[in-house]
mmCIF file of C-alpha atoms and ligand atoms in Angstrom:
data_model
loop_
_atom_site.group_PDB
_atom_site.id
_atom_site.type_symbol
_atom_site.label_atom_id
_atom_site.label_comp_id
_atom_site.label_asym_id
_atom_site.label_seq_id
_atom_site.Cartn_x
_atom_site.Cartn_y
_atom_site.Cartn_z
ATOM 1 C CA MET A 122 7.977 16.810 -11.828
ATOM 2 C CA ARG A 123 5.029 15.786 -13.994
ATOM 3 C CA THR A 124 1.650 16.733 -12.582
ATOM 4 C CA TRP A 125 -1.862 15.775 -13.513
ATOM 5 C CA GLU A 126 -5.431 16.069 -12.432
ATOM 6 C CA LEU A 127 -6.794 13.340 -10.233
ATOM 7 C CA GLY A 128 -9.914 12.246 -12.110
ATOM 8 C CA THR A 129 -12.486 15.033 -11.993
ATOM 9 C CA THR A 130 -11.639 16.117 -8.441
ATOM 10 C CA GLY A 131 -9.910 19.264 -9.599
ATOM 11 C CA ILE A 132 -6.870 18.157 -7.577
ATOM 12 C CA VAL A 133 -3.715 18.720 -9.591
ATOM 13 C CA ALA A 134 -0.859 16.802 -8.003
ATOM 14 C CA SER A 135 2.546 15.294 -8.706
ATOM 15 C CA ALA A 136 2.295 12.098 -10.767
ATOM 16 C CA VAL A 137 4.127 10.299 -7.988
ATOM 17 C CA GLY A 138 2.845 10.695 -4.457
ATOM 18 C CA PHE A 139 4.494 9.897 -1.144
ATOM 19 C CA GLY A 140 3.240 6.732 0.587
ATOM 20 C CA GLY A 141 3.163 7.245 4.344
ATOM 21 C CA ILE A 142 3.963 3.802 5.802
ATOM 22 C CA PRO A 143 7.805 3.776 5.742
ATOM 23 C CA ILE A 144 8.194 6.994 7.762
ATOM 24 C CA ILE A 145 6.878 5.017 10.743
ATOM 25 C CA ARG A 146 10.439 3.639 10.966
ATOM 26 C CA LEU A 147 12.012 7.110 11.258
ATOM 27 C CA ASP A 148 12.115 9.378 14.271
ATOM 28 C CA ARG A 149 10.009 12.553 14.106
ATOM 29 C CA GLU A 150 12.777 14.905 13.006
ATOM 30 C CA ALA A 151 14.134 12.543 10.336
ATOM 31 C CA ALA A 152 10.623 11.914 9.006
ATOM 32 C CA ALA A 153 9.848 15.636 8.849
ATOM 33 C CA ALA A 154 13.145 16.344 7.081
ATOM 34 C CA LEU A 155 12.446 13.588 4.536
ATOM 35 C CA LEU A 156 8.917 14.844 3.864
ATOM 36 C CA ARG A 157 10.189 18.370 3.340
ATOM 37 C CA HIS A 158 12.883 17.040 1.015
ATOM 38 C CA ALA A 159 10.093 15.337 -0.970
ATOM 39 C CA VAL A 160 8.300 18.702 -1.239
ATOM 40 C CA ASP A 161 11.542 20.284 -2.473
ATOM 41 C CA ARG A 162 11.824 17.556 -5.116
ATOM 42 C CA GLY A 163 8.330 18.252 -6.433
ATOM 43 C CA PHE A 164 6.109 15.829 -4.514
ATOM 44 C CA THR A 165 2.782 17.514 -3.821
ATOM 45 C CA PHE A 166 0.648 14.462 -2.916
ATOM 46 C CA PHE A 167 1.036 12.690 0.430
ATOM 47 C CA ASP A 168 -0.976 9.636 1.455
ATOM 48 C CA THR A 169 -1.206 8.334 4.990
ATOM 49 C CA ALA A 170 -3.766 6.558 7.201
ATOM 50 C CA ASN A 171 -5.157 6.654 10.682
ATOM 51 C CA ARG A 172 -3.803 3.162 11.269
ATOM 52 C CA TYR A 173 -0.219 3.970 10.171
ATOM 53 C CA LEU A 174 0.782 4.617 13.798
ATOM 54 C CA ASP A 175 2.450 8.065 13.999
ATOM 55 C CA SER A 176 2.642 8.715 10.240
ATOM 56 C CA GLU A 177 -0.107 11.370 10.309
ATOM 57 C CA GLU A 178 1.526 13.160 13.217
ATOM 58 C CA LYS A 179 4.856 13.285 11.391
ATOM 59 C CA MET A 180 3.181 14.730 8.321
ATOM 60 C CA GLY A 181 1.466 17.327 10.492
ATOM 61 C CA LEU A 182 4.828 18.309 11.898
ATOM 62 C CA ALA A 183 6.536 18.422 8.495
ATOM 63 C CA PHE A 184 3.851 20.461 6.762
ATOM 64 C CA ALA A 185 3.425 23.181 9.382
ATOM 65 C CA GLY A 186 3.537 26.338 7.264
ATOM 66 C CA LEU A 187 3.405 24.345 4.013
ATOM 67 C CA ARG A 188 -0.202 23.197 4.111
ATOM 68 C CA ASP A 189 -1.254 25.029 0.947
ATOM 69 C CA LYS A 190 1.594 23.449 -1.024
ATOM 70 C CA VAL A 191 0.543 19.846 -0.405
ATOM 71 C CA VAL A 192 -2.435 17.614 -1.059
ATOM 72 C CA ILE A 193 -3.106 15.339 1.913
ATOM 73 C CA ALA A 194 -4.915 12.023 1.639
ATOM 74 C CA THR A 195 -5.644 9.849 4.639
ATOM 75 C CA LYS A 196 -7.901 6.926 5.557
ATOM 76 C CA THR A 197 -10.209 5.474 8.167
ATOM 77 C CA GLY A 198 -10.616 1.789 8.896
ATOM 78 C CA MET A 199 -13.893 2.471 10.692
ATOM 79 C CA ARG A 200 -17.152 1.366 9.105
ATOM 80 C CA GLY A 201 -19.653 3.019 11.466
ATOM 81 C CA ALA A 202 -20.563 6.759 11.279
ATOM 82 C CA LYS A 203 -19.662 7.641 14.872
ATOM 83 C CA GLU A 204 -16.317 5.832 14.821
ATOM 84 C CA ALA A 205 -15.375 7.205 11.398
ATOM 85 C CA MET A 206 -16.128 10.749 12.584
ATOM 86 C CA GLU A 207 -13.934 10.207 15.646
ATOM 87 C CA GLU A 208 -11.073 9.012 13.437
ATOM 88 C CA LEU A 209 -11.532 11.966 11.108
ATOM 89 C CA GLU A 210 -11.276 14.414 14.006
ATOM 90 C CA LEU A 211 -8.157 12.592 15.213
ATOM 91 C CA SER A 212 -6.618 12.797 11.720
ATOM 92 C CA LEU A 213 -7.328 16.546 11.538
ATOM 93 C CA THR A 214 -5.615 17.046 14.895
ATOM 94 C CA ARG A 215 -2.616 14.874 14.082
ATOM 95 C CA LEU A 216 -2.191 16.466 10.661
ATOM 96 C CA GLN A 217 -2.526 19.958 12.166
ATOM 97 C CA THR A 218 -5.057 20.984 9.530
ATOM 98 C CA ASP A 219 -8.696 22.023 9.220
ATOM 99 C CA ARG A 220 -9.309 20.009 6.038
ATOM 100 C CA ILE A 221 -8.307 16.773 4.391
ATOM 101 C CA ASP A 222 -8.156 16.832 0.610
ATOM 102 C CA LEU A 223 -8.974 13.154 0.140
ATOM 103 C CA TYR A 224 -10.430 10.916 2.851
ATOM 104 C CA GLN A 225 -10.721 7.207 2.108
ATOM 105 C CA PRO A 226 -12.450 4.290 3.804
ATOM 106 C CA HIS A 227 -9.449 1.980 4.173
ATOM 107 C CA GLN A 228 -9.200 -1.513 2.738
ATOM 108 C CA VAL A 229 -12.853 -2.264 2.122
ATOM 109 C CA SER A 230 -12.730 -5.960 1.365
ATOM 110 C CA THR A 231 -15.700 -8.041 2.515
ATOM 111 C CA PRO A 232 -19.418 -7.852 1.627
ATOM 112 C CA GLU A 233 -20.058 -7.066 5.328
ATOM 113 C CA ASP A 234 -17.625 -4.137 5.114
ATOM 114 C CA PHE A 235 -19.452 -2.844 2.072
ATOM 115 C CA GLU A 236 -22.911 -3.144 3.623
ATOM 116 C CA THR A 237 -21.906 -1.501 6.904
ATOM 117 C CA LEU A 238 -19.973 1.293 5.233
ATOM 118 C CA LEU A 239 -22.799 2.271 2.892
ATOM 119 C CA GLY A 240 -25.785 1.247 5.003
ATOM 120 C CA PRO A 241 -27.770 3.329 7.529
ATOM 121 C CA GLY A 242 -25.500 4.583 10.302
ATOM 122 C CA GLY A 243 -22.455 3.636 8.211
ATOM 123 C CA ALA A 244 -19.236 5.642 7.831
ATOM 124 C CA MET A 245 -20.293 7.031 4.473
ATOM 125 C CA GLU A 246 -23.089 9.043 6.126
ATOM 126 C CA ALA A 247 -20.531 10.711 8.383
ATOM 127 C CA LEU A 248 -18.085 11.342 5.541
ATOM 128 C CA VAL A 249 -20.728 12.992 3.358
ATOM 129 C CA LYS A 250 -21.634 15.227 6.290
ATOM 130 C CA ALA A 251 -17.968 16.045 6.893
ATOM 131 C CA ARG A 252 -17.633 16.932 3.213
ATOM 132 C CA GLU A 253 -20.555 19.345 3.538
ATOM 133 C CA GLN A 254 -18.797 20.902 6.547
ATOM 134 C CA GLY A 255 -15.586 21.332 4.544
ATOM 135 C CA LYS A 256 -13.569 18.982 6.769
ATOM 136 C CA ILE A 257 -13.112 16.644 3.787
ATOM 137 C CA LEU A 258 -12.873 17.895 0.231
ATOM 138 C CA HIS A 259 -13.250 14.537 -1.567
ATOM 139 C CA ILE A 260 -14.140 10.975 -0.588
ATOM 140 C CA GLY A 261 -12.145 8.142 -2.147
ATOM 141 C CA VAL A 262 -11.820 4.500 -1.209
ATOM 142 C CA THR A 263 -9.130 1.803 -1.037
ATOM 143 C CA SER A 264 -9.317 -1.957 -1.475
ATOM 144 C CA HIS A 265 -7.043 -4.945 -2.073
ATOM 145 C CA SER A 266 -9.857 -7.056 -3.519
ATOM 146 C CA LEU A 267 -10.439 -6.694 -7.249
ATOM 147 C CA GLU A 268 -14.046 -7.815 -7.043
ATOM 148 C CA MET A 269 -14.799 -5.405 -4.198
ATOM 149 C CA ALA A 270 -12.958 -2.528 -5.844
ATOM 150 C CA ARG A 271 -15.107 -2.932 -8.970
ATOM 151 C CA LYS A 272 -18.228 -2.989 -6.799
ATOM 152 C CA LEU A 273 -17.140 0.195 -5.030
ATOM 153 C CA VAL A 274 -16.406 1.942 -8.317
ATOM 154 C CA ALA A 275 -19.821 0.919 -9.656
ATOM 155 C CA THR A 276 -21.585 2.751 -6.806
ATOM 156 C CA GLY A 277 -20.490 6.090 -8.282
ATOM 157 C CA LEU A 278 -20.050 7.412 -4.716
ATOM 158 C CA PHE A 279 -16.284 7.806 -4.692
ATOM 159 C CA ALA A 280 -13.975 10.335 -6.318
ATOM 160 C CA THR A 281 -10.952 8.012 -6.374
ATOM 161 C CA ILE A 282 -10.024 4.356 -6.091
ATOM 162 C CA GLN A 283 -6.725 3.193 -4.585
ATOM 163 C CA PHE A 284 -5.621 -0.313 -5.577
ATOM 164 C CA PRO A 285 -2.347 -2.310 -5.840
ATOM 165 C CA TYR A 286 -0.691 -2.075 -9.255
ATOM 166 C CA ASN A 287 2.885 -2.983 -10.165
ATOM 167 C CA ILE A 288 5.007 -5.194 -12.422
ATOM 168 C CA VAL A 289 3.655 -8.416 -10.912
ATOM 169 C CA GLU A 290 0.100 -7.275 -10.082
ATOM 170 C CA THR A 291 -1.481 -5.936 -13.247
ATOM 171 C CA GLU A 292 -5.000 -7.392 -12.954
ATOM 172 C CA ALA A 293 -6.579 -3.969 -12.367
ATOM 173 C CA ALA A 294 -5.676 -2.806 -15.874
ATOM 174 C CA ALA A 295 -8.262 -5.089 -17.517
ATOM 175 C CA ASP A 296 -11.539 -3.872 -15.994
ATOM 176 C CA LEU A 297 -11.101 -1.871 -12.811
ATOM 177 C CA PHE A 298 -9.105 1.025 -14.232
ATOM 178 C CA PRO A 299 -11.235 1.464 -17.389
ATOM 179 C CA GLU A 300 -14.398 1.360 -15.253
ATOM 180 C CA ALA A 301 -12.976 3.975 -12.877
ATOM 181 C CA ARG A 302 -11.899 6.177 -15.788
ATOM 182 C CA ALA A 303 -15.371 5.940 -17.328
ATOM 183 C CA LYS A 304 -16.768 7.362 -14.092
ATOM 184 C CA GLY A 305 -14.241 10.187 -14.048
ATOM 185 C CA MET A 306 -12.525 8.785 -10.963
ATOM 186 C CA GLY A 307 -8.905 9.356 -10.061
ATOM 187 C CA ILE A 308 -6.751 6.222 -9.794
ATOM 188 C CA LEU A 309 -4.120 5.789 -7.103
ATOM 189 C CA ALA A 310 -1.690 2.929 -7.635
ATOM 190 C CA MET A 311 -0.467 1.535 -4.326
ATOM 191 C CA LYS A 312 2.314 -0.975 -3.736
ATOM 192 C CA PRO A 313 4.493 -0.027 -6.727
ATOM 193 C CA PHE A 314 7.243 -2.251 -5.299
ATOM 194 C CA ALA A 315 4.856 -5.175 -4.625
ATOM 195 C CA GLY A 316 5.217 -4.711 -0.887
ATOM 196 C CA GLY A 317 9.014 -4.641 -1.100
ATOM 197 C CA MET A 318 9.318 -7.776 -3.227
ATOM 198 C CA LEU A 319 10.586 -5.872 -6.284
ATOM 199 C CA ASP A 320 14.126 -4.931 -5.380
ATOM 200 C CA ASP A 321 14.743 -2.880 -8.541
ATOM 201 C CA GLY A 322 12.876 0.250 -7.477
ATOM 202 C CA GLU A 323 13.822 2.242 -10.549
ATOM 203 C CA LEU A 324 12.474 -0.433 -12.907
ATOM 204 C CA ALA A 325 9.284 -0.716 -10.841
ATOM 205 C CA LEU A 326 8.688 3.036 -11.072
ATOM 206 C CA ARG A 327 9.529 3.267 -14.773
ATOM 207 C CA PHE A 328 6.970 0.503 -15.409
ATOM 208 C CA LEU A 329 4.313 2.732 -13.833
ATOM 209 C CA ARG A 330 5.620 5.958 -15.360
ATOM 210 C CA ARG A 331 4.321 4.766 -18.761
ATOM 211 C CA GLU A 332 0.689 4.829 -17.617
ATOM 212 C CA PRO A 333 -1.300 7.849 -18.798
ATOM 213 C CA ASP A 334 -3.065 8.804 -15.592
ATOM 214 C CA LEU A 335 -2.099 6.763 -12.532
ATOM 215 C CA LEU A 336 -1.017 8.609 -9.421
ATOM 216 C CA VAL A 337 1.654 6.264 -8.092
ATOM 217 C CA LEU A 338 2.162 6.103 -4.330
ATOM 218 C CA ALA A 339 5.795 5.368 -3.581
ATOM 219 C CA GLY A 340 6.629 4.639 0.056
ATOM 220 C CA CYS A 341 10.018 6.156 0.912
ATOM 221 C CA ASP A 342 12.195 6.249 4.001
ATOM 222 C CA THR A 343 15.390 7.654 2.494
ATOM 223 C CA ALA A 344 16.270 10.755 0.494
ATOM 224 C CA GLU A 345 17.719 8.464 -2.207
ATOM 225 C CA GLN A 346 14.341 6.803 -2.690
ATOM 226 C CA VAL A 347 12.638 10.193 -2.898
ATOM 227 C CA ASP A 348 15.213 11.344 -5.476
ATOM 228 C CA GLN A 349 14.823 8.162 -7.511
ATOM 229 C CA ALA A 350 11.038 8.551 -7.686
ATOM 230 C CA ALA A 351 11.308 12.273 -8.478
ATOM 231 C CA ASP A 352 13.836 11.587 -11.244
ATOM 232 C CA VAL A 353 11.702 8.866 -12.867
ATOM 233 C CA PHE A 354 8.581 11.009 -12.802
ATOM 234 C CA SER A 355 10.376 14.130 -14.005
ATOM 235 C CA GLY A 356 11.851 12.459 -17.063
ATOM 236 C CA GLU A 357 10.428 10.839 -20.164
ATOM 237 C CA ALA A 358 8.863 7.376 -20.066
ATOM 238 C CA VAL A 359 11.572 4.854 -20.974
ATOM 239 C CA TRP A 360 10.825 1.144 -21.322
ATOM 240 C CA THR A 361 13.145 -1.064 -23.342
ATOM 241 C CA GLU A 362 12.978 -4.702 -24.387
ATOM 242 C CA ALA A 363 15.587 -5.447 -21.728
ATOM 243 C CA ASP A 364 13.295 -3.847 -19.109
ATOM 244 C CA ALA A 365 10.373 -5.965 -20.291
ATOM 245 C CA ALA A 366 12.533 -9.094 -20.008
ATOM 246 C CA LYS A 367 13.557 -8.154 -16.454
ATOM 247 C CA ALA A 368 9.922 -7.521 -15.508
ATOM 248 C CA GLU A 369 8.962 -10.910 -16.905
ATOM 249 C CA ALA A 370 11.747 -12.547 -14.873
ATOM 250 C CA PHE A 371 10.275 -10.969 -11.705
ATOM 251 C CA ARG A 372 6.831 -12.326 -12.625
ATOM 252 C CA GLN A 373 8.273 -15.801 -13.096
ATOM 253 C CA GLU A 374 10.186 -15.608 -9.826
ATOM 254 C CA LEU A 375 7.312 -14.414 -7.667
ATOM 255 C CA GLY A 376 4.335 -16.129 -9.310
ATOM 256 C CA SER A 377 0.914 -15.055 -8.037
ATOM 257 C CA ARG A 378 1.125 -16.675 -4.603
ATOM 258 C CA PHE A 379 3.392 -14.173 -2.957
ATOM 259 C CA CYS A 380 3.208 -12.177 0.219
ATOM 260 C CA ARG A 381 3.026 -8.378 -0.132
ATOM 261 C CA ARG A 382 4.237 -7.836 3.459
ATOM 262 C CA CYS A 383 1.164 -5.795 4.378
ATOM 263 C CA GLU A 384 1.098 -7.478 7.824
ATOM 264 C CA TYR A 385 -2.708 -7.556 8.013
ATOM 265 C CA CYS A 386 -2.450 -11.237 8.997
ATOM 266 C CA GLN A 387 -0.556 -10.430 12.196
ATOM 267 C CA PRO A 388 -0.447 -11.053 15.054
ATOM 268 C CA CYS A 389 -0.453 -14.832 15.281
ATOM 269 C CA PRO A 390 -1.696 -16.077 18.671
ATOM 270 C CA GLN A 391 1.059 -18.708 18.581
ATOM 271 C CA GLY A 392 3.795 -16.149 17.940
ATOM 272 C CA VAL A 393 4.577 -17.273 14.398
ATOM 273 C CA ARG A 394 6.453 -14.513 12.562
ATOM 274 C CA ILE A 395 4.212 -14.888 9.557
ATOM 275 C CA THR A 396 5.385 -12.092 7.287
ATOM 276 C CA TYR A 397 9.085 -12.916 7.518
ATOM 277 C CA ALA A 398 8.431 -16.659 7.229
ATOM 278 C CA MET A 399 6.375 -16.014 4.084
ATOM 279 C CA MET A 400 9.508 -14.479 2.556
ATOM 280 C CA TYR A 401 11.591 -17.631 2.955
ATOM 281 C CA LYS A 402 11.318 -18.860 -0.626
ATOM 282 C CA VAL A 403 12.437 -15.537 -2.060
ATOM 283 C CA VAL A 404 15.210 -15.212 0.527
ATOM 284 C CA THR A 405 16.600 -18.582 -0.585
ATOM 285 C CA LYS A 406 16.674 -17.379 -4.178
ATOM 286 C CA ARG A 407 18.539 -14.214 -3.304
ATOM 287 C CA LEU A 408 20.928 -15.822 -0.795
ATOM 288 C CA SER A 409 22.204 -19.379 -1.004
ATOM 289 C CA PRO A 410 20.115 -22.000 0.884
ATOM 290 C CA ALA A 411 22.881 -22.285 3.504
ATOM 291 C CA LYS A 412 22.916 -18.521 4.067
ATOM 292 C CA ALA A 413 19.100 -18.409 4.093
ATOM 293 C CA VAL A 414 19.075 -20.922 6.972
ATOM 294 C CA GLY A 415 21.316 -18.617 8.994
ATOM 295 C CA PHE A 416 19.417 -15.490 7.971
ATOM 296 C CA SER A 417 15.873 -16.809 8.526
ATOM 297 C CA GLY A 418 16.490 -19.576 11.086
ATOM 298 C CA ALA A 419 15.011 -17.808 14.132
ATOM 299 C CA THR A 420 11.932 -16.861 12.114
ATOM 300 C CA MET A 421 11.412 -20.286 10.579
ATOM 301 C CA GLU A 422 11.664 -22.000 13.959
ATOM 302 C CA THR A 423 8.557 -20.047 15.071
ATOM 303 C CA VAL A 424 6.586 -21.726 12.259
ATOM 304 C CA ARG A 425 6.748 -24.989 14.242
ATOM 305 C CA GLU A 426 4.318 -23.382 16.705
ATOM 306 C CA CYS A 427 1.581 -23.049 14.052
ATOM 307 C CA ILE A 428 -1.528 -24.974 15.081
ATOM 308 C CA ASP A 429 -3.260 -24.450 11.747
ATOM 309 C CA CYS A 430 -6.081 -22.393 13.280
ATOM 310 C CA GLY A 431 -6.474 -20.464 10.013
ATOM 311 C CA GLU A 432 -7.030 -17.095 11.738
ATOM 312 C CA CYS A 433 -4.282 -15.409 9.743
ATOM 313 C CA ALA A 434 -5.695 -16.526 6.388
ATOM 314 C CA THR A 435 -9.040 -14.861 7.114
ATOM 315 C CA ARG A 436 -7.204 -11.526 7.443
ATOM 316 C CA CYS A 437 -5.078 -11.777 4.273
ATOM 317 C CA PRO A 438 -6.504 -9.405 1.633
ATOM 318 C CA TYR A 439 -4.851 -11.540 -1.075
ATOM 319 C CA ASN A 440 -6.532 -14.752 0.092
ATOM 320 C CA LEU A 441 -3.203 -16.499 0.472
ATOM 321 C CA PRO A 442 -3.481 -19.972 2.012
ATOM 322 C CA ILE A 443 -1.030 -18.909 4.714
ATOM 323 C CA PRO A 444 -0.881 -22.090 6.875
ATOM 324 C CA GLU A 445 -0.353 -24.251 3.778
ATOM 325 C CA MET A 446 2.373 -21.941 2.465
ATOM 326 C CA LEU A 447 4.055 -21.839 5.867
ATOM 327 C CA ARG A 448 4.130 -25.657 5.960
ATOM 328 C CA GLU A 449 5.662 -25.703 2.491
ATOM 329 C CA TYR A 450 8.342 -23.154 3.454
ATOM 330 C CA LEU A 451 9.097 -24.947 6.716
ATOM 331 C CA ALA A 452 9.690 -28.186 4.792
ATOM 332 C CA LEU A 453 11.989 -26.270 2.423
ATOM 333 C CA TYR A 454 13.813 -24.722 5.373
ATOM 334 C CA ASP A 455 14.227 -28.154 7.008
ATOM 335 C CA SER A 456 15.684 -29.606 3.829
ATOM 336 C CA HIS A 457 18.118 -26.673 3.588
ATOM 337 C CA LYS A 458 18.990 -27.085 7.254
ATOM 338 C CA GLN A 459 19.774 -30.757 6.748
ATOM 339 C CA GLY A 460 21.896 -29.902 3.735
ATOM 340 C CA ALA A 461 23.738 -27.273 5.735
ATOM 341 C CA VAL A 462 24.915 -29.662 8.512
HETATM 342 S S1 LIG B 540 -2.734 -20.695 11.172
HETATM 343 FE FE1 LIG B 540 -0.782 -20.823 12.231
HETATM 344 S S2 LIG B 540 0.286 -18.939 11.629
HETATM 345 FE FE2 LIG B 540 -1.882 -18.622 11.183
HETATM 346 S S3 LIG B 540 -2.696 -17.609 13.014
HETATM 347 FE FE3 LIG B 540 -3.045 -19.828 13.247
HETATM 348 S S4 LIG B 540 -1.272 -20.537 14.381
HETATM 349 FE FE4 LIG B 540 -0.737 -18.517 13.572
HETATM 350 S S1 LIG B 541 0.377 -13.231 4.230
HETATM 351 FE FE1 LIG B 541 -1.187 -11.896 3.334
HETATM 352 S S2 LIG B 541 -1.838 -10.585 5.050
HETATM 353 FE FE2 LIG B 541 0.094 -11.529 5.664
HETATM 354 S S3 LIG B 541 1.640 -10.044 5.132
HETATM 355 FE FE3 LIG B 541 1.459 -11.471 3.418
HETATM 356 S S4 LIG B 541 0.014 -10.548 2.002
HETATM 357 FE FE4 LIG B 541 -0.209 -9.481 3.964
#
């Protein structure tokens, strides 16, 4: 497995890290077995978050006795000092460790977030203190907003930046990544599969394998996925004209207005199954319209309950006009339904 240093942190880790969301779906024993398999295949970097339900706990269980072999990154969604400290203590307990290698304020997106985080009594005060106490070794940050990520990098306060980067989301390459590199920051690429929208996982990983210094966070819930990522990041970078053509076809298919399935917009007070409904257009391309009606019917029927309150759109880190898109997909679904009878 290729390894490299994460910015100027001194952390040397596998070029592909393990993203901790998918293990939520596994039971504790299966998750621990998968994480240990990842260690056997050369993964040394594991990223989780306080808000990923029991993901931290499962990592704590898996890494008992292996702590010195792995680099653990986790996150807090709290913006105030007291609350962030409480989450840090909880993470230490769940992860069964006395130190976290990289601790990251999670998904900093709005100007209010930024001000609270860095202002008096903000989480950053607590994290700096925790770093002095040795509970945290480095402080990084994550964001889904390009503008905010650049602002965070410009502060010079963070050792790493974690941002989405994949075949269809390449905006960060223009300014954000060069600015982070110039500050000696490590770069963590999240969402290599565009939130599950890229169904050719090997192609998605090989696209990222060509980058000189990105630590790619691949979420895995099967041994096959772990093996695929380990194989891609153990071998040479291969990218052919045929690969480039396939990548371009994905870009054309998904466009820029696509849902990354992060679920931050949920829950809807009206019970609309937003994330699955937002997939309808892609589902119809992969299945036939008639099959898509059968497959997504129960979901799409919930869209009729939308009262256009706009609450979901305020929570979408990608600023998707969710109610408008849902209306569009419902009309498409209705036309398919009519065609199917
Ligand atoms: S706009 Fe519609 S889908 Fe979004 S939260 Fe309101 S009711 Fe739910
Ligand atoms: S609509 Fe936005 S917030 Fe909701 S799952 Fe999709 S990308 Fe995430």
